[in-house]
């Protein structure tokens, strides 16, 4: 048996996982309600419930976590990444629920999409998602540079390290989400999201399911399914952190 001092020294020398700072962003809020489910649920409310659970799971793996909103209030899109920058966060995760405009598409489309920033969208569907999520800003938010709203995005894309980090974070979280939920894998995509523009750290936007789809909307409102989402996000973040640490050794 080891003497107490030797045991204490061994303990002190053992590699401890360094902490990390995460900002979790529940989409929409206040008069910006986001998408609506056939059951009457609002995206802003379900996103907040899921984001709270994500925050708890990240805290459980050693993260210091700040939510961009903890209640039903409107937070300008530009302020959300700014909060993460001010905290020098290690990652930024925006939580949303997807939606389809037409009745036909609402019936069929379900599944998980994970996004990171790009000036050009991956495809027409990604363009539509970004347009919907950016709509809050068009609905009266102050625009920092009205002459060129894409300027911040292009500027951000010059930060290649953050972009590569965002890509790795997106794939790590997406893989865990799809695996844990058994939901359709609609892929990791890129699009010009205002909420991600300006984030000076790996930043992703999760469309964790389609609130416009009968079956998925019913699952998304249950605490059990929300917990599965939250656990998967935390697993993805943990996997991303491990891979990042290995790469930087
Ligand atoms: Zn949204």
Tab-separated table of C-alpha atoms and ligand atoms in Angstrom:
chain	number	residue	atom	x	y	z
A	1	UNK	CA	0.000	0.000	0.000
A	2	UNK	CA	1.259	3.487	-0.829
A	3	UNK	CA	2.002	6.055	1.844
A	4	UNK	CA	-0.585	8.850	1.775
A	5	UNK	CA	1.920	11.397	0.466
A	6	UNK	CA	3.016	9.150	-2.401
A	7	UNK	CA	-0.616	8.457	-3.252
A	8	UNK	CA	-1.355	12.182	-3.274
A	9	UNK	CA	1.632	12.836	-5.542
A	10	UNK	CA	0.515	10.110	-7.928
A	11	UNK	CA	-2.962	11.575	-7.999
A	12	UNK	CA	-1.604	15.039	-8.717
A	13	UNK	CA	0.527	13.668	-11.542
A	14	UNK	CA	-2.343	11.769	-13.156
A	15	UNK	CA	-3.502	13.424	-16.373
A	16	UNK	CA	-6.677	15.322	-15.683
A	17	UNK	CA	-8.949	16.198	-18.541
A	18	UNK	CA	-8.660	19.968	-18.849
A	19	UNK	CA	-11.966	21.762	-18.657
A	20	UNK	CA	-13.613	23.513	-21.540
A	21	UNK	CA	-16.055	26.335	-22.087
A	22	UNK	CA	-19.121	25.777	-24.262
A	23	UNK	CA	-21.831	28.185	-25.303
A	24	UNK	CA	-25.120	26.487	-26.118
A	25	UNK	CA	-27.589	28.544	-28.122
A	26	UNK	CA	-31.302	27.657	-28.063
A	27	UNK	CA	-32.653	28.869	-31.402
A	28	UNK	CA	-35.131	31.756	-31.607
A	29	UNK	CA	-37.018	32.995	-28.493
A	30	UNK	CA	-39.522	35.685	-27.561
A	31	UNK	CA	-41.482	36.890	-30.569
A	32	UNK	CA	-39.198	34.837	-32.814
A	33	UNK	CA	-40.966	31.513	-32.470
A	34	UNK	CA	-39.182	29.513	-35.151
A	35	UNK	CA	-41.052	26.620	-36.776
A	36	UNK	CA	-44.331	25.108	-35.578
A	37	UNK	CA	-45.181	21.443	-35.147
A	38	UNK	CA	-48.470	19.828	-36.211
A	39	UNK	CA	-49.050	19.354	-32.470
A	40	UNK	CA	-48.739	23.078	-31.782
A	41	UNK	CA	-45.243	22.965	-30.288
A	42	UNK	CA	-43.013	25.911	-31.051
A	43	UNK	CA	-39.411	25.440	-32.128
A	44	UNK	CA	-38.231	28.104	-29.642
A	45	UNK	CA	-39.638	26.111	-26.698
A	46	UNK	CA	-38.433	22.663	-27.757
A	47	UNK	CA	-35.010	24.072	-28.671
A	48	UNK	CA	-34.701	25.597	-25.190
A	49	UNK	CA	-35.639	22.313	-23.494
A	50	UNK	CA	-33.091	20.408	-25.574
A	51	UNK	CA	-30.398	23.074	-25.103
A	52	UNK	CA	-30.855	22.938	-21.325
A	53	UNK	CA	-30.344	19.187	-21.416
A	54	UNK	CA	-27.291	19.581	-23.665
A	55	UNK	CA	-25.850	22.081	-21.181
A	56	UNK	CA	-26.361	19.641	-18.290
A	57	UNK	CA	-24.685	16.815	-20.215
A	58	UNK	CA	-21.721	19.018	-21.137
A	59	UNK	CA	-21.342	20.097	-17.517
A	60	UNK	CA	-21.300	16.423	-16.552
A	61	UNK	CA	-18.219	15.890	-18.737
A	62	UNK	CA	-16.368	18.853	-17.257
A	63	UNK	CA	-17.597	21.770	-19.335
A	64	UNK	CA	-18.371	25.244	-18.146
A	65	UNK	CA	-21.528	25.988	-20.073
A	66	UNK	CA	-23.373	29.211	-20.772
A	67	UNK	CA	-26.738	29.365	-22.540
A	68	UNK	CA	-27.382	32.371	-24.791
A	69	UNK	CA	-30.882	32.474	-23.310
A	70	UNK	CA	-32.412	30.645	-20.368
A	71	UNK	CA	-35.948	31.905	-20.873
A	72	UNK	CA	-38.379	32.854	-23.603
A	73	UNK	CA	-36.672	36.031	-24.760
A	74	UNK	CA	-35.455	37.333	-28.103
A	75	UNK	CA	-31.667	37.470	-28.466
A	76	UNK	CA	-30.313	39.087	-31.638
A	77	UNK	CA	-28.470	36.563	-33.805
A	78	UNK	CA	-25.305	38.694	-33.797
A	79	UNK	CA	-25.210	38.721	-29.990
A	80	UNK	CA	-25.177	34.949	-29.710
A	81	UNK	CA	-21.705	34.307	-31.140
A	82	UNK	CA	-20.552	37.515	-29.434
A	83	UNK	CA	-21.370	35.918	-26.076
A	84	UNK	CA	-19.165	32.958	-26.996
A	85	UNK	CA	-16.362	35.276	-28.127
A	86	UNK	CA	-16.523	37.291	-24.924
A	87	UNK	CA	-16.210	34.086	-22.902
A	88	UNK	CA	-13.413	32.799	-25.146
A	89	UNK	CA	-15.456	29.643	-25.454
A	90	UNK	CA	-13.974	26.490	-26.952
A	91	UNK	CA	-17.122	25.710	-28.888
A	92	UNK	CA	-20.497	27.125	-29.879
A	93	UNK	CA	-23.526	24.902	-30.499
A	94	UNK	CA	-26.785	26.330	-31.807
A	95	UNK	CA	-29.816	24.061	-31.352
A	96	UNK	CA	-32.683	24.153	-33.868
A	97	UNK	CA	-35.507	22.065	-35.267
A	98	UNK	CA	-36.034	21.702	-38.970
A	99	UNK	CA	-39.224	22.373	-40.867
A	100	UNK	CA	-40.664	22.006	-44.329
A	101	UNK	CA	-43.044	24.518	-45.884
A	102	UNK	CA	-45.218	22.294	-48.099
A	103	UNK	CA	-47.711	19.714	-46.842
A	104	UNK	CA	-46.182	17.029	-49.030
A	105	UNK	CA	-42.648	17.668	-47.750
A	106	UNK	CA	-43.883	17.929	-44.162
A	107	UNK	CA	-45.302	14.412	-44.449
A	108	UNK	CA	-42.111	12.833	-45.696
A	109	UNK	CA	-39.053	14.685	-44.465
A	110	UNK	CA	-37.506	13.702	-41.141
A	111	UNK	CA	-33.990	13.279	-39.816
A	112	UNK	CA	-30.890	15.044	-38.582
A	113	UNK	CA	-28.803	17.684	-40.353
A	114	UNK	CA	-25.685	19.305	-38.908
A	115	UNK	CA	-24.313	22.563	-40.268
A	116	UNK	CA	-21.215	24.665	-40.179
A	117	UNK	CA	-20.588	28.000	-41.813
A	118	UNK	CA	-20.052	28.654	-45.479
A	119	UNK	CA	-20.801	31.568	-47.782
A	120	UNK	CA	-22.212	29.084	-50.292
A	121	UNK	CA	-24.784	26.519	-49.262
A	122	UNK	CA	-24.175	22.831	-49.921
A	123	UNK	CA	-27.411	22.505	-51.904
A	124	UNK	CA	-30.843	24.073	-52.421
A	125	UNK	CA	-32.217	22.464	-49.294
A	126	UNK	CA	-29.361	23.907	-47.188
A	127	UNK	CA	-30.052	27.326	-48.729
A	128	UNK	CA	-33.679	27.051	-47.621
A	129	UNK	CA	-32.726	26.022	-44.082
A	130	UNK	CA	-30.338	28.983	-43.732
A	131	UNK	CA	-32.982	31.350	-45.113
A	132	UNK	CA	-35.493	30.151	-42.514
A	133	UNK	CA	-33.038	30.364	-39.634
A	134	UNK	CA	-31.773	33.772	-40.781
A	135	UNK	CA	-35.307	35.155	-40.985
A	136	UNK	CA	-35.229	36.345	-37.354
A	137	UNK	CA	-32.637	38.876	-38.359
A	138	UNK	CA	-34.609	40.124	-41.332
A	139	UNK	CA	-37.577	40.618	-39.026
A	140	UNK	CA	-36.174	43.801	-37.564
A	141	UNK	CA	-32.863	42.963	-35.918
A	142	UNK	CA	-30.133	45.536	-36.214
A	143	UNK	CA	-27.803	44.685	-39.089
A	144	UNK	CA	-24.212	45.531	-38.308
A	145	UNK	CA	-23.267	46.278	-41.878
A	146	UNK	CA	-26.388	46.861	-43.965
A	147	UNK	CA	-24.292	47.448	-47.071
A	148	UNK	CA	-23.006	43.904	-47.019
A	149	UNK	CA	-24.627	41.436	-44.649
A	150	UNK	CA	-22.411	38.660	-45.976
A	151	UNK	CA	-19.213	40.535	-45.064
A	152	UNK	CA	-19.021	39.075	-41.585
A	153	UNK	CA	-19.424	35.581	-42.986
A	154	UNK	CA	-16.692	36.046	-45.575
A	155	UNK	CA	-14.419	37.567	-42.975
A	156	UNK	CA	-15.066	34.649	-40.683
A	157	UNK	CA	-14.271	32.162	-43.415
A	158	UNK	CA	-10.767	33.580	-43.592
A	159	UNK	CA	-10.216	32.004	-40.217
A	160	UNK	CA	-9.319	28.605	-41.651
A	161	UNK	CA	-8.474	27.078	-38.290
A	162	UNK	CA	-11.910	27.859	-36.896
A	163	UNK	CA	-13.511	26.522	-40.073
A	164	UNK	CA	-11.573	23.246	-39.954
A	165	UNK	CA	-12.427	22.972	-36.254
A	166	UNK	CA	-16.089	23.590	-37.013
A	167	UNK	CA	-16.049	20.890	-39.663
A	168	UNK	CA	-14.515	18.351	-37.288
A	169	UNK	CA	-16.959	19.272	-34.518
A	170	UNK	CA	-19.894	19.001	-36.925
A	171	UNK	CA	-18.933	15.501	-38.108
A	172	UNK	CA	-18.214	14.284	-34.551
A	173	UNK	CA	-21.583	15.450	-33.194
A	174	UNK	CA	-23.544	14.407	-36.275
A	175	UNK	CA	-22.235	10.845	-36.146
A	176	UNK	CA	-23.291	10.462	-32.511
A	177	UNK	CA	-26.689	12.050	-33.093
A	178	UNK	CA	-27.568	9.820	-36.022
A	179	UNK	CA	-26.327	6.736	-34.177
A	180	UNK	CA	-28.191	7.492	-30.957
A	181	UNK	CA	-31.494	8.591	-32.461
A	182	UNK	CA	-31.841	6.073	-35.259
A	183	UNK	CA	-33.046	9.061	-37.273
A	184	UNK	CA	-32.458	9.542	-40.961
A	185	UNK	CA	-28.936	10.773	-41.691
A	186	UNK	CA	-29.418	13.888	-43.820
A	187	UNK	CA	-25.759	14.725	-43.618
A	188	UNK	CA	-23.301	17.384	-42.537
A	189	UNK	CA	-23.808	20.486	-44.645
A	190	UNK	CA	-22.630	24.055	-44.967
A	191	UNK	CA	-24.663	27.218	-45.340
A	192	UNK	CA	-24.482	30.946	-44.548
A	193	UNK	CA	-26.016	31.143	-41.070
A	194	UNK	CA	-25.848	34.569	-39.455
A	195	UNK	CA	-25.830	33.010	-36.006
A	196	UNK	CA	-22.551	31.198	-36.777
A	197	UNK	CA	-20.895	34.158	-38.484
A	198	UNK	CA	-18.427	35.892	-36.260
A	199	UNK	CA	-17.859	32.999	-33.878
A	200	UNK	CA	-14.133	32.830	-33.221
A	201	UNK	CA	-14.202	29.161	-32.271
A	202	UNK	CA	-15.549	25.892	-33.715
A	203	UNK	CA	-19.254	26.573	-34.204
A	204	UNK	CA	-22.054	24.310	-35.416
A	205	UNK	CA	-25.808	24.516	-35.898
A	206	UNK	CA	-27.796	21.365	-35.209
A	207	UNK	CA	-31.131	20.639	-36.864
A	208	UNK	CA	-31.877	17.752	-34.506
A	209	UNK	CA	-35.117	16.750	-36.195
A	210	UNK	CA	-38.080	17.965	-38.226
A	211	UNK	CA	-40.678	19.571	-36.015
A	212	UNK	CA	-42.884	19.719	-39.114
A	213	UNK	CA	-43.064	15.897	-39.351
A	214	UNK	CA	-45.857	14.168	-37.392
A	215	UNK	CA	-43.775	11.283	-36.074
A	216	UNK	CA	-40.601	13.191	-35.391
A	217	UNK	CA	-42.469	16.095	-33.756
A	218	UNK	CA	-44.088	13.615	-31.371
A	219	UNK	CA	-40.658	12.196	-30.441
A	220	UNK	CA	-38.947	15.584	-30.155
A	221	UNK	CA	-41.319	16.782	-27.426
A	222	UNK	CA	-40.604	13.842	-25.091
A	223	UNK	CA	-38.010	14.207	-22.304
A	224	UNK	CA	-36.594	10.756	-23.131
A	225	UNK	CA	-35.847	11.659	-26.754
A	226	UNK	CA	-34.502	15.068	-25.730
A	227	UNK	CA	-32.138	13.322	-23.312
A	228	UNK	CA	-30.937	11.017	-26.085
A	229	UNK	CA	-30.180	14.067	-28.199
A	230	UNK	CA	-28.349	15.774	-25.339
A	231	UNK	CA	-26.307	12.687	-24.492
A	232	UNK	CA	-25.332	12.252	-28.139
A	233	UNK	CA	-24.221	15.876	-28.448
A	234	UNK	CA	-22.059	15.512	-25.339
A	235	UNK	CA	-20.584	12.281	-26.694
A	236	UNK	CA	-19.794	14.018	-29.955
A	237	UNK	CA	-18.147	16.922	-28.143
A	238	UNK	CA	-16.105	14.486	-26.054
A	239	UNK	CA	-14.984	12.598	-29.164
A	240	UNK	CA	-14.081	15.875	-30.881
A	241	UNK	CA	-12.089	17.042	-27.858
A	242	UNK	CA	-10.197	13.749	-27.679
A	243	UNK	CA	-9.366	13.884	-31.381
A	244	UNK	CA	-8.307	17.534	-31.104
A	245	UNK	CA	-6.064	16.775	-28.136
A	246	UNK	CA	-4.450	13.844	-29.940
A	247	UNK	CA	-3.818	15.976	-33.008
A	248	UNK	CA	-2.186	18.764	-31.003
A	249	UNK	CA	0.185	16.469	-29.152
B	1	LIG	ZN1	-34.473	27.412	-35.976
